[in-house]
Amino acid sequence: MTLGFSLHKLENGSNYLRSSDIQSFCQLESEQLTSQEPIFFARIVYHDCLLKTHQEVINYHQEQSPFSQKTLAYLRSEAWLTDFPPVFTINRFELKDFSSICYICPIGYRNQKPEYIQIITDEPLSPSLELYIKRSAMLLGKYVDICLDYGRQKTEIQLLEDILHRIGHQLRNSLGLIGLYAHNLCLGLKDNPWQEQATIISESIQDLDTNLNELIDCGQSAKLRVTPQDLRSLVVESITNLQPLINDKKLKITIPDTSTILKIDRLQMKQVFDNILSNAVHFSPNSGTITCSWQIFQDEVLIKISDQGPGLSPEDLQKIFTPFYSRRQGGTGLGLTIAKKIILDHQGNIWGQVLSDKGAQFSVILPRPRSG
């Protein structure tokens, strides 16, 4: 129940996760432990991925007086920690000047420091209580892993945001200059047969400027315009836009009849499907097949788009989402980078893989709203 409470915060937006949330989770766990007789003291040492340091939470049984600062300093010194036992095992340790019994259940070892639950009792633990503590440690371990994944994802998102802003600034300067010359051409070619083409150039530049603004908005997760959207309709729309290229290569596109509703930013997510499907069309052989499929689970949907092209090399798998890396001649190397940024902003994940029978597959996991 405690884990569900904390995961609810992540499901509703990882940007809202704070160090206080991690501390509150550990505090709830320590309170539950000290509510179990004969435990009168619980201390949880954990790694805070946001502060990037080890923290602790201490809780006493309601009838237990707090330890002195000298005693707490001794516990924190870990001078009593003479061994580093395996994670999720109950281990008894001797404490200097303590008549009580001390137990340790390690959660993990990060940055050469242990994370653990420390329990102090007046009598030995029963087998059922040992099992309870082990389960608490596993729960804490799972939560810490989730927080670490969040920390890595947050760092990756920040890097992509910085890249998008830098690219957007450079492109906007060049586009503004081109737009100025295009406007001057339109004025200078009045009543000239070439004016129509100059006008087309000017309008195309305006379209590029609009797309650039959308690109820059992708670098700001706070600007997501999330609404309920039908997954199948969105994929079909991307396929329709690519139909001339699909017809030219005589490609076959398979897509499920089933669908689901996702809470997403429609324009940004369409950009993801446009990019993945465009790559699939580009690398597919003539008369090849592109397969779109999805599996709908209770809390998420797994989307797969595969082709029968040359597949992905080991270098591709390592760099495919790296900015400016592209296998397409004339490609910017930004499409999949932007796609990953959008997916991460939606609290999902995306990865590429090589199919055993030749071809590439891109998989996307997105959260989906629970019914009811």
mmCIF file of N, CA and C in Angstrom, residues 100-216:
data_model
loop_
_atom_site.group_PDB
_atom_site.id
_atom_site.type_symbol
_atom_site.label_atom_id
_atom_site.label_comp_id
_atom_site.label_asym_id
_atom_site.label_seq_id
_atom_site.Cartn_x
_atom_site.Cartn_y
_atom_site.Cartn_z
ATOM 1 N N SER A 100 20.202 -4.634 24.432
ATOM 2 C CA SER A 100 19.176 -4.993 23.452
ATOM 3 C C SER A 100 19.808 -5.717 22.270
ATOM 4 N N ILE A 101 18.946 -6.240 21.399
ATOM 5 C CA ILE A 101 19.385 -7.012 20.238
ATOM 6 C C ILE A 101 19.267 -6.149 18.982
ATOM 7 N N CYS A 102 20.301 -6.154 18.147
ATOM 8 C CA CYS A 102 20.321 -5.366 16.912
ATOM 9 C C CYS A 102 20.293 -6.298 15.710
ATOM 10 N N TYR A 103 19.410 -5.975 14.761
ATOM 11 C CA TYR A 103 19.327 -6.716 13.502
ATOM 12 C C TYR A 103 19.521 -5.753 12.333
ATOM 13 N N ILE A 104 20.135 -6.269 11.277
ATOM 14 C CA ILE A 104 20.330 -5.503 10.052
ATOM 15 C C ILE A 104 19.775 -6.300 8.880
ATOM 16 N N CYS A 105 19.014 -5.626 8.032
ATOM 17 C CA CYS A 105 18.572 -6.219 6.776
ATOM 18 C C CYS A 105 19.026 -5.290 5.649
ATOM 19 N N PRO A 106 20.117 -5.630 4.940
ATOM 20 C CA PRO A 106 20.623 -4.739 3.882
ATOM 21 C C PRO A 106 19.626 -4.596 2.719
ATOM 22 N N ILE A 107 19.528 -3.363 2.213
ATOM 23 C CA ILE A 107 18.704 -3.069 1.034
ATOM 24 C C ILE A 107 19.574 -3.094 -0.219
ATOM 25 N N GLY A 108 20.814 -2.634 -0.077
ATOM 26 C CA GLY A 108 21.726 -2.589 -1.208
ATOM 27 C C GLY A 108 23.023 -1.916 -0.808
ATOM 28 N N TYR A 109 23.952 -1.853 -1.740
ATOM 29 C CA TYR A 109 25.238 -1.191 -1.519
ATOM 30 C C TYR A 109 25.492 -0.275 -2.711
ATOM 31 N N ARG A 110 25.455 1.026 -2.461
ATOM 32 C CA ARG A 110 25.658 2.014 -3.530
ATOM 33 C C ARG A 110 26.746 2.990 -3.110
ATOM 34 N N ASN A 111 27.592 3.345 -4.082
ATOM 35 C CA ASN A 111 28.681 4.286 -3.830
ATOM 36 C C ASN A 111 29.546 3.830 -2.656
ATOM 37 N N GLN A 112 29.765 2.508 -2.582
ATOM 38 C CA GLN A 112 30.607 1.903 -1.550
ATOM 39 C C GLN A 112 30.057 2.135 -0.145
ATOM 40 N N LYS A 113 28.757 2.363 -0.050
ATOM 41 C CA LYS A 113 28.108 2.531 1.249
ATOM 42 C C LYS A 113 26.872 1.639 1.314
ATOM 43 N N PRO A 114 26.604 1.078 2.510
ATOM 44 C CA PRO A 114 25.433 0.198 2.626
ATOM 45 C C PRO A 114 24.145 0.984 2.831
ATOM 46 N N GLU A 115 23.054 0.426 2.318
ATOM 47 C CA GLU A 115 21.707 0.896 2.620
ATOM 48 C C GLU A 115 21.019 -0.244 3.362
ATOM 49 N N TYR A 116 20.323 0.074 4.443
ATOM 50 C CA TYR A 116 19.802 -1.009 5.251
ATOM 51 C C TYR A 116 18.660 -0.554 6.171
ATOM 52 N N ILE A 117 17.972 -1.557 6.698
ATOM 53 C CA ILE A 117 17.021 -1.358 7.797
ATOM 54 C C ILE A 117 17.696 -1.868 9.065
ATOM 55 N N GLN A 118 17.769 -1.025 10.074
ATOM 56 C CA GLN A 118 18.332 -1.419 11.367
ATOM 57 C C GLN A 118 17.199 -1.522 12.381
ATOM 58 N N ILE A 119 17.111 -2.657 13.030
ATOM 59 C CA ILE A 119 16.054 -2.928 13.993
ATOM 60 C C ILE A 119 16.688 -3.209 15.353
ATOM 61 N N ILE A 120 16.123 -2.640 16.428
ATOM 62 C CA ILE A 120 16.582 -2.945 17.781
ATOM 63 C C ILE A 120 15.387 -3.428 18.598
ATOM 64 N N THR A 121 15.561 -4.571 19.241
ATOM 65 C CA THR A 121 14.481 -5.191 20.015
ATOM 66 C C THR A 121 15.004 -5.634 21.380
ATOM 67 N N ASP A 122 14.072 -6.020 22.253
ATOM 68 C CA ASP A 122 14.442 -6.546 23.571
ATOM 69 C C ASP A 122 14.423 -8.067 23.607
ATOM 70 N N GLU A 123 13.973 -8.678 22.538
ATOM 71 C CA GLU A 123 13.935 -10.144 22.467
ATOM 72 C C GLU A 123 14.097 -10.571 21.013
ATOM 73 N N PRO A 124 14.484 -11.796 20.767
ATOM 74 C CA PRO A 124 14.716 -12.256 19.389
ATOM 75 C C PRO A 124 13.462 -12.129 18.529
ATOM 76 N N LEU A 125 13.701 -11.929 17.229
ATOM 77 C CA LEU A 125 12.594 -11.819 16.285
ATOM 78 C C LEU A 125 12.012 -13.190 15.983
ATOM 79 N N SER A 126 10.711 -13.227 15.803
ATOM 80 C CA SER A 126 10.052 -14.456 15.376
ATOM 81 C C SER A 126 10.261 -14.639 13.877
ATOM 82 N N PRO A 127 10.138 -15.851 13.362
ATOM 83 C CA PRO A 127 10.279 -16.072 11.907
ATOM 84 C C PRO A 127 9.322 -15.222 11.082
ATOM 85 N N SER A 128 8.087 -15.060 11.558
ATOM 86 C CA SER A 128 7.121 -14.253 10.809
ATOM 87 C C SER A 128 7.534 -12.794 10.768
ATOM 88 N N LEU A 129 8.128 -12.285 11.862
ATOM 89 C CA LEU A 129 8.563 -10.886 11.888
ATOM 90 C C LEU A 129 9.818 -10.700 11.038
ATOM 91 N N GLU A 130 10.678 -11.691 11.007
ATOM 92 C CA GLU A 130 11.837 -11.627 10.113
ATOM 93 C C GLU A 130 11.379 -11.530 8.664
ATOM 94 N N LEU A 131 10.365 -12.328 8.316
ATOM 95 C CA LEU A 131 9.821 -12.282 6.958
ATOM 96 C C LEU A 131 9.222 -10.914 6.664
ATOM 97 N N TYR A 132 8.560 -10.320 7.641
ATOM 98 C CA TYR A 132 7.955 -8.992 7.486
ATOM 99 C C TYR A 132 9.043 -7.956 7.183
ATOM 100 N N ILE A 133 10.155 -8.035 7.909
ATOM 101 C CA ILE A 133 11.245 -7.077 7.709
ATOM 102 C C ILE A 133 11.883 -7.266 6.332
ATOM 103 N N LYS A 134 12.058 -8.535 5.929
ATOM 104 C CA LYS A 134 12.611 -8.799 4.598
ATOM 105 C C LYS A 134 11.740 -8.187 3.511
ATOM 106 N N ARG A 135 10.431 -8.347 3.666
ATOM 107 C CA ARG A 135 9.514 -7.782 2.671
ATOM 108 C C ARG A 135 9.574 -6.264 2.672
ATOM 109 N N SER A 136 9.724 -5.665 3.831
ATOM 110 C CA SER A 136 9.873 -4.201 3.907
ATOM 111 C C SER A 136 11.147 -3.758 3.188
ATOM 112 N N ALA A 137 12.221 -4.533 3.376
ATOM 113 C CA ALA A 137 13.487 -4.200 2.710
ATOM 114 C C ALA A 137 13.352 -4.319 1.197
ATOM 115 N N MET A 138 12.674 -5.351 0.737
ATOM 116 C CA MET A 138 12.467 -5.523 -0.708
ATOM 117 C C MET A 138 11.632 -4.382 -1.276
ATOM 118 N N LEU A 139 10.630 -3.959 -0.512
ATOM 119 C CA LEU A 139 9.785 -2.847 -0.934
ATOM 120 C C LEU A 139 10.599 -1.562 -1.050
ATOM 121 N N LEU A 140 11.441 -1.334 -0.040
ATOM 122 C CA LEU A 140 12.302 -0.153 -0.070
ATOM 123 C C LEU A 140 13.294 -0.228 -1.223
ATOM 124 N N GLY A 141 13.856 -1.430 -1.445
ATOM 125 C CA GLY A 141 14.793 -1.600 -2.551
ATOM 126 C C GLY A 141 14.153 -1.294 -3.886
ATOM 127 N N LYS A 142 12.927 -1.769 -4.056
ATOM 128 C CA LYS A 142 12.198 -1.508 -5.296
ATOM 129 C C LYS A 142 11.961 -0.012 -5.475
ATOM 130 N N TYR A 143 11.578 0.655 -4.403
ATOM 131 C CA TYR A 143 11.299 2.086 -4.496
ATOM 132 C C TYR A 143 12.571 2.878 -4.803
ATOM 133 N N VAL A 144 13.679 2.508 -4.157
ATOM 134 C CA VAL A 144 14.950 3.196 -4.418
ATOM 135 C C VAL A 144 15.361 3.017 -5.877
ATOM 136 N N ASP A 145 15.161 1.801 -6.427
ATOM 137 C CA ASP A 145 15.478 1.563 -7.836
ATOM 138 C C ASP A 145 14.632 2.455 -8.744
ATOM 139 N N ILE A 146 13.351 2.600 -8.400
ATOM 140 C CA ILE A 146 12.468 3.469 -9.188
ATOM 141 C C ILE A 146 12.976 4.907 -9.145
ATOM 142 N N CYS A 147 13.383 5.338 -7.966
ATOM 143 C CA CYS A 147 13.881 6.713 -7.819
ATOM 144 C C CYS A 147 15.180 6.915 -8.598
ATOM 145 N N LEU A 148 16.045 5.901 -8.602
ATOM 146 C CA LEU A 148 17.289 6.011 -9.365
ATOM 147 C C LEU A 148 17.010 6.080 -10.859
ATOM 148 N N ASP A 149 16.049 5.276 -11.315
ATOM 149 C CA ASP A 149 15.656 5.344 -12.724
ATOM 150 C C ASP A 149 15.121 6.727 -13.054
ATOM 151 N N TYR A 150 14.333 7.285 -12.135
ATOM 152 C CA TYR A 150 13.812 8.635 -12.328
ATOM 153 C C TYR A 150 14.948 9.654 -12.417
ATOM 154 N N GLY A 151 15.950 9.496 -11.532
ATOM 155 C CA GLY A 151 17.072 10.427 -11.552
ATOM 156 C C GLY A 151 17.832 10.382 -12.867
ATOM 157 N N ARG A 152 18.061 9.159 -13.383
ATOM 158 C CA ARG A 152 18.745 9.027 -14.668
ATOM 159 C C ARG A 152 17.905 9.618 -15.791
ATOM 160 N N GLN A 153 16.604 9.374 -15.731
ATOM 161 C CA GLN A 153 15.709 9.892 -16.765
ATOM 162 C C GLN A 153 15.669 11.415 -16.723
ATOM 163 N N LYS A 154 15.647 11.978 -15.523
ATOM 164 C CA LYS A 154 15.616 13.435 -15.381
ATOM 165 C C LYS A 154 16.878 14.064 -15.979
ATOM 166 N N THR A 155 18.027 13.430 -15.742
ATOM 167 C CA THR A 155 19.286 13.931 -16.305
ATOM 168 C C THR A 155 19.259 13.878 -17.825
ATOM 169 N N GLU A 156 18.726 12.776 -18.351
ATOM 170 C CA GLU A 156 18.658 12.609 -19.801
ATOM 171 C C GLU A 156 17.714 13.629 -20.423
ATOM 172 N N ILE A 157 16.577 13.865 -19.775
ATOM 173 C CA ILE A 157 15.626 14.858 -20.276
ATOM 174 C C ILE A 157 16.247 16.245 -20.284
ATOM 175 N N GLN A 158 16.974 16.581 -19.222
ATOM 176 C CA GLN A 158 17.597 17.894 -19.140
ATOM 177 C C GLN A 158 18.605 18.090 -20.260
ATOM 178 N N LEU A 159 19.370 17.028 -20.562
ATOM 179 C CA LEU A 159 20.350 17.106 -21.650
ATOM 180 C C LEU A 159 19.653 17.341 -22.986
ATOM 181 N N LEU A 160 18.579 16.605 -23.231
ATOM 182 C CA LEU A 160 17.846 16.767 -24.487
ATOM 183 C C LEU A 160 17.205 18.147 -24.577
ATOM 184 N N GLU A 161 16.697 18.653 -23.463
ATOM 185 C CA GLU A 161 16.121 20.000 -23.468
ATOM 186 C C GLU A 161 17.164 21.039 -23.851
ATOM 187 N N ASP A 162 18.362 20.914 -23.283
ATOM 188 C CA ASP A 162 19.438 21.865 -23.594
ATOM 189 C C ASP A 162 19.795 21.808 -25.080
ATOM 190 N N ILE A 163 19.853 20.581 -25.626
ATOM 191 C CA ILE A 163 20.183 20.424 -27.043
ATOM 192 C C ILE A 163 19.117 21.064 -27.925
ATOM 193 N N LEU A 164 17.847 20.816 -27.606
ATOM 194 C CA LEU A 164 16.763 21.364 -28.416
ATOM 195 C C LEU A 164 16.746 22.886 -28.382
ATOM 196 N N HIS A 165 16.986 23.453 -27.209
ATOM 197 C CA HIS A 165 17.010 24.919 -27.114
ATOM 198 C C HIS A 165 18.157 25.501 -27.934
ATOM 199 N N ARG A 166 19.312 24.850 -27.872
ATOM 200 C CA ARG A 166 20.474 25.354 -28.606
ATOM 201 C C ARG A 166 20.239 25.264 -30.112
ATOM 202 N N ILE A 167 19.700 24.123 -30.551
ATOM 203 C CA ILE A 167 19.412 23.948 -31.975
ATOM 204 C C ILE A 167 18.355 24.939 -32.433
ATOM 205 N N GLY A 168 17.305 25.086 -31.615
ATOM 206 C CA GLY A 168 16.222 26.007 -31.967
ATOM 207 C C GLY A 168 16.704 27.428 -32.136
ATOM 208 N N HIS A 169 17.603 27.861 -31.256
ATOM 209 C CA HIS A 169 18.131 29.226 -31.342
ATOM 210 C C HIS A 169 18.927 29.418 -32.632
ATOM 211 N N GLN A 170 19.767 28.440 -32.973
ATOM 212 C CA GLN A 170 20.581 28.551 -34.185
ATOM 213 C C GLN A 170 19.720 28.553 -35.442
ATOM 214 N N LEU A 171 18.724 27.655 -35.485
ATOM 215 C CA LEU A 171 17.863 27.590 -36.662
ATOM 216 C C LEU A 171 17.003 28.832 -36.806
ATOM 217 N N ARG A 172 16.535 29.375 -35.687
ATOM 218 C CA ARG A 172 15.668 30.552 -35.754
ATOM 219 C C ARG A 172 16.404 31.744 -36.351
ATOM 220 N N ASN A 173 17.677 31.914 -35.995
ATOM 221 C CA ASN A 173 18.449 33.031 -36.551
ATOM 222 C C ASN A 173 18.579 32.898 -38.072
ATOM 223 N N SER A 174 18.944 31.696 -38.540
ATOM 224 C CA SER A 174 19.102 31.477 -39.980
ATOM 225 C C SER A 174 17.762 31.602 -40.700
ATOM 226 N N LEU A 175 16.712 31.052 -40.111
ATOM 227 C CA LEU A 175 15.395 31.084 -40.737
ATOM 228 C C LEU A 175 14.869 32.510 -40.843
ATOM 229 N N GLY A 176 15.154 33.305 -39.818
ATOM 230 C CA GLY A 176 14.714 34.699 -39.852
ATOM 231 C C GLY A 176 15.367 35.469 -40.994
ATOM 232 N N LEU A 177 16.651 35.203 -41.223
ATOM 233 C CA LEU A 177 17.369 35.885 -42.302
ATOM 234 C C LEU A 177 16.835 35.435 -43.661
ATOM 235 N N ILE A 178 16.612 34.128 -43.830
ATOM 236 C CA ILE A 178 16.067 33.613 -45.089
ATOM 237 C C ILE A 178 14.683 34.182 -45.343
ATOM 238 N N GLY A 179 13.883 34.262 -44.268
ATOM 239 C CA GLY A 179 12.535 34.807 -44.400
ATOM 240 C C GLY A 179 12.536 36.257 -44.841
ATOM 241 N N LEU A 180 13.499 37.026 -44.330
ATOM 242 C CA LEU A 180 13.610 38.436 -44.711
ATOM 243 C C LEU A 180 13.916 38.570 -46.198
ATOM 244 N N TYR A 181 14.881 37.789 -46.711
ATOM 245 C CA TYR A 181 15.223 37.842 -48.129
ATOM 246 C C TYR A 181 14.069 37.344 -49.002
ATOM 247 N N ALA A 182 13.345 36.338 -48.536
ATOM 248 C CA ALA A 182 12.201 35.837 -49.292
ATOM 249 C C ALA A 182 11.113 36.904 -49.390
ATOM 250 N N HIS A 183 10.894 37.611 -48.307
ATOM 251 C CA HIS A 183 9.899 38.695 -48.315
ATOM 252 C C HIS A 183 10.320 39.804 -49.279
ATOM 253 N N ASN A 184 11.609 40.148 -49.265
ATOM 254 C CA ASN A 184 12.104 41.176 -50.183
ATOM 255 C C ASN A 184 11.954 40.733 -51.634
ATOM 256 N N LEU A 185 12.178 39.442 -51.914
ATOM 257 C CA LEU A 185 11.991 38.914 -53.268
ATOM 258 C C LEU A 185 10.539 39.055 -53.712
ATOM 259 N N CYS A 186 9.615 38.761 -52.816
ATOM 260 C CA CYS A 186 8.189 38.881 -53.156
ATOM 261 C C CYS A 186 7.837 40.317 -53.527
ATOM 262 N N LEU A 187 8.398 41.261 -52.783
ATOM 263 C CA LEU A 187 8.116 42.670 -53.065
ATOM 264 C C LEU A 187 8.784 43.114 -54.365
ATOM 265 N N GLY A 188 10.008 42.637 -54.587
ATOM 266 C CA GLY A 188 10.761 43.064 -55.769
ATOM 267 C C GLY A 188 10.294 42.413 -57.063
ATOM 268 N N LEU A 189 9.580 41.290 -56.954
ATOM 269 C CA LEU A 189 9.135 40.581 -58.154
ATOM 270 C C LEU A 189 7.650 40.803 -58.428
ATOM 271 N N LYS A 190 7.143 41.926 -57.990
ATOM 272 C CA LYS A 190 5.721 42.229 -58.220
ATOM 273 C C LYS A 190 5.433 42.240 -59.721
ATOM 274 N N ASP A 191 4.334 41.582 -60.097
ATOM 275 C CA ASP A 191 3.917 41.453 -61.509
ATOM 276 C C ASP A 191 4.939 40.691 -62.349
ATOM 277 N N ASN A 192 5.787 39.917 -61.682
ATOM 278 C CA ASN A 192 6.780 39.103 -62.385
ATOM 279 C C ASN A 192 6.365 37.629 -62.283
ATOM 280 N N PRO A 193 6.561 36.831 -63.346
ATOM 281 C CA PRO A 193 6.163 35.418 -63.304
ATOM 282 C C PRO A 193 6.813 34.635 -62.160
ATOM 283 N N TRP A 194 7.988 35.105 -61.718
ATOM 284 C CA TRP A 194 8.685 34.397 -60.648
ATOM 285 C C TRP A 194 8.133 34.711 -59.252
ATOM 286 N N GLN A 195 7.209 35.682 -59.179
ATOM 287 C CA GLN A 195 6.703 36.075 -57.856
ATOM 288 C C GLN A 195 5.983 34.915 -57.156
ATOM 289 N N GLU A 196 5.281 34.093 -57.963
ATOM 290 C CA GLU A 196 4.540 32.974 -57.361
ATOM 291 C C GLU A 196 5.494 32.014 -56.630
ATOM 292 N N GLN A 197 6.641 31.722 -57.260
ATOM 293 C CA GLN A 197 7.581 30.817 -56.619
ATOM 294 C C GLN A 197 8.222 31.464 -55.389
ATOM 295 N N ALA A 198 8.475 32.782 -55.489
ATOM 296 C CA ALA A 198 9.023 33.481 -54.323
ATOM 297 C C ALA A 198 8.020 33.464 -53.170
ATOM 298 N N THR A 199 6.726 33.576 -53.503
ATOM 299 C CA THR A 199 5.675 33.522 -52.475
ATOM 300 C C THR A 199 5.635 32.144 -51.821
ATOM 301 N N ILE A 200 5.788 31.097 -52.627
ATOM 302 C CA ILE A 200 5.801 29.730 -52.088
ATOM 303 C C ILE A 200 6.970 29.554 -51.115
ATOM 304 N N ILE A 201 8.123 30.117 -51.485
ATOM 305 C CA ILE A 201 9.292 30.046 -50.598
ATOM 306 C C ILE A 201 8.989 30.744 -49.281
ATOM 307 N N SER A 202 8.379 31.928 -49.368
ATOM 308 C CA SER A 202 8.069 32.702 -48.173
ATOM 309 C C SER A 202 7.083 31.956 -47.271
ATOM 310 N N GLU A 203 6.056 31.346 -47.871
ATOM 311 C CA GLU A 203 5.066 30.595 -47.090
ATOM 312 C C GLU A 203 5.680 29.341 -46.475
ATOM 313 N N SER A 204 6.587 28.701 -47.208
ATOM 314 C CA SER A 204 7.255 27.511 -46.683
ATOM 315 C C SER A 204 8.110 27.853 -45.465
ATOM 316 N N ILE A 205 8.728 29.021 -45.533
ATOM 317 C CA ILE A 205 9.537 29.470 -44.400
ATOM 318 C C ILE A 205 8.651 29.711 -43.180
ATOM 319 N N GLN A 206 7.465 30.257 -43.388
ATOM 320 C CA GLN A 206 6.530 30.451 -42.276
ATOM 321 C C GLN A 206 6.127 29.106 -41.671
ATOM 322 N N ASP A 207 5.913 28.104 -42.543
ATOM 323 C CA ASP A 207 5.589 26.760 -42.035
ATOM 324 C C ASP A 207 6.749 26.187 -41.231
ATOM 325 N N LEU A 208 7.973 26.410 -41.742
ATOM 326 C CA LEU A 208 9.142 25.932 -41.012
ATOM 327 C C LEU A 208 9.266 26.621 -39.651
ATOM 328 N N ASP A 209 8.931 27.895 -39.607
ATOM 329 C CA ASP A 209 8.995 28.628 -38.351
ATOM 330 C C ASP A 209 7.987 28.061 -37.349
ATOM 331 N N THR A 210 6.796 27.708 -37.840
ATOM 332 C CA THR A 210 5.789 27.095 -36.972
ATOM 333 C C THR A 210 6.286 25.757 -36.433
ATOM 334 N N ASN A 211 6.866 24.947 -37.331
ATOM 335 C CA ASN A 211 7.398 23.655 -36.903
ATOM 336 C C ASN A 211 8.544 23.819 -35.920
ATOM 337 N N LEU A 212 9.341 24.870 -36.125
ATOM 338 C CA LEU A 212 10.449 25.130 -35.216
ATOM 339 C C LEU A 212 9.938 25.470 -33.825
ATOM 340 N N ASN A 213 8.876 26.262 -33.765
ATOM 341 C CA ASN A 213 8.289 26.592 -32.460
ATOM 342 C C ASN A 213 7.788 25.339 -31.753
ATOM 343 N N GLU A 214 7.195 24.418 -32.529
ATOM 344 C CA GLU A 214 6.739 23.156 -31.945
ATOM 345 C C GLU A 214 7.928 22.337 -31.451
ATOM 346 N N LEU A 215 9.026 22.391 -32.220
ATOM 347 C CA LEU A 215 10.234 21.685 -31.822
ATOM 348 C C LEU A 215 10.759 22.223 -30.495
ATOM 349 N N ILE A 216 10.786 23.532 -30.361
ATOM 350 C CA ILE A 216 11.266 24.148 -29.123
ATOM 351 C C ILE A 216 10.332 23.814 -27.966
#
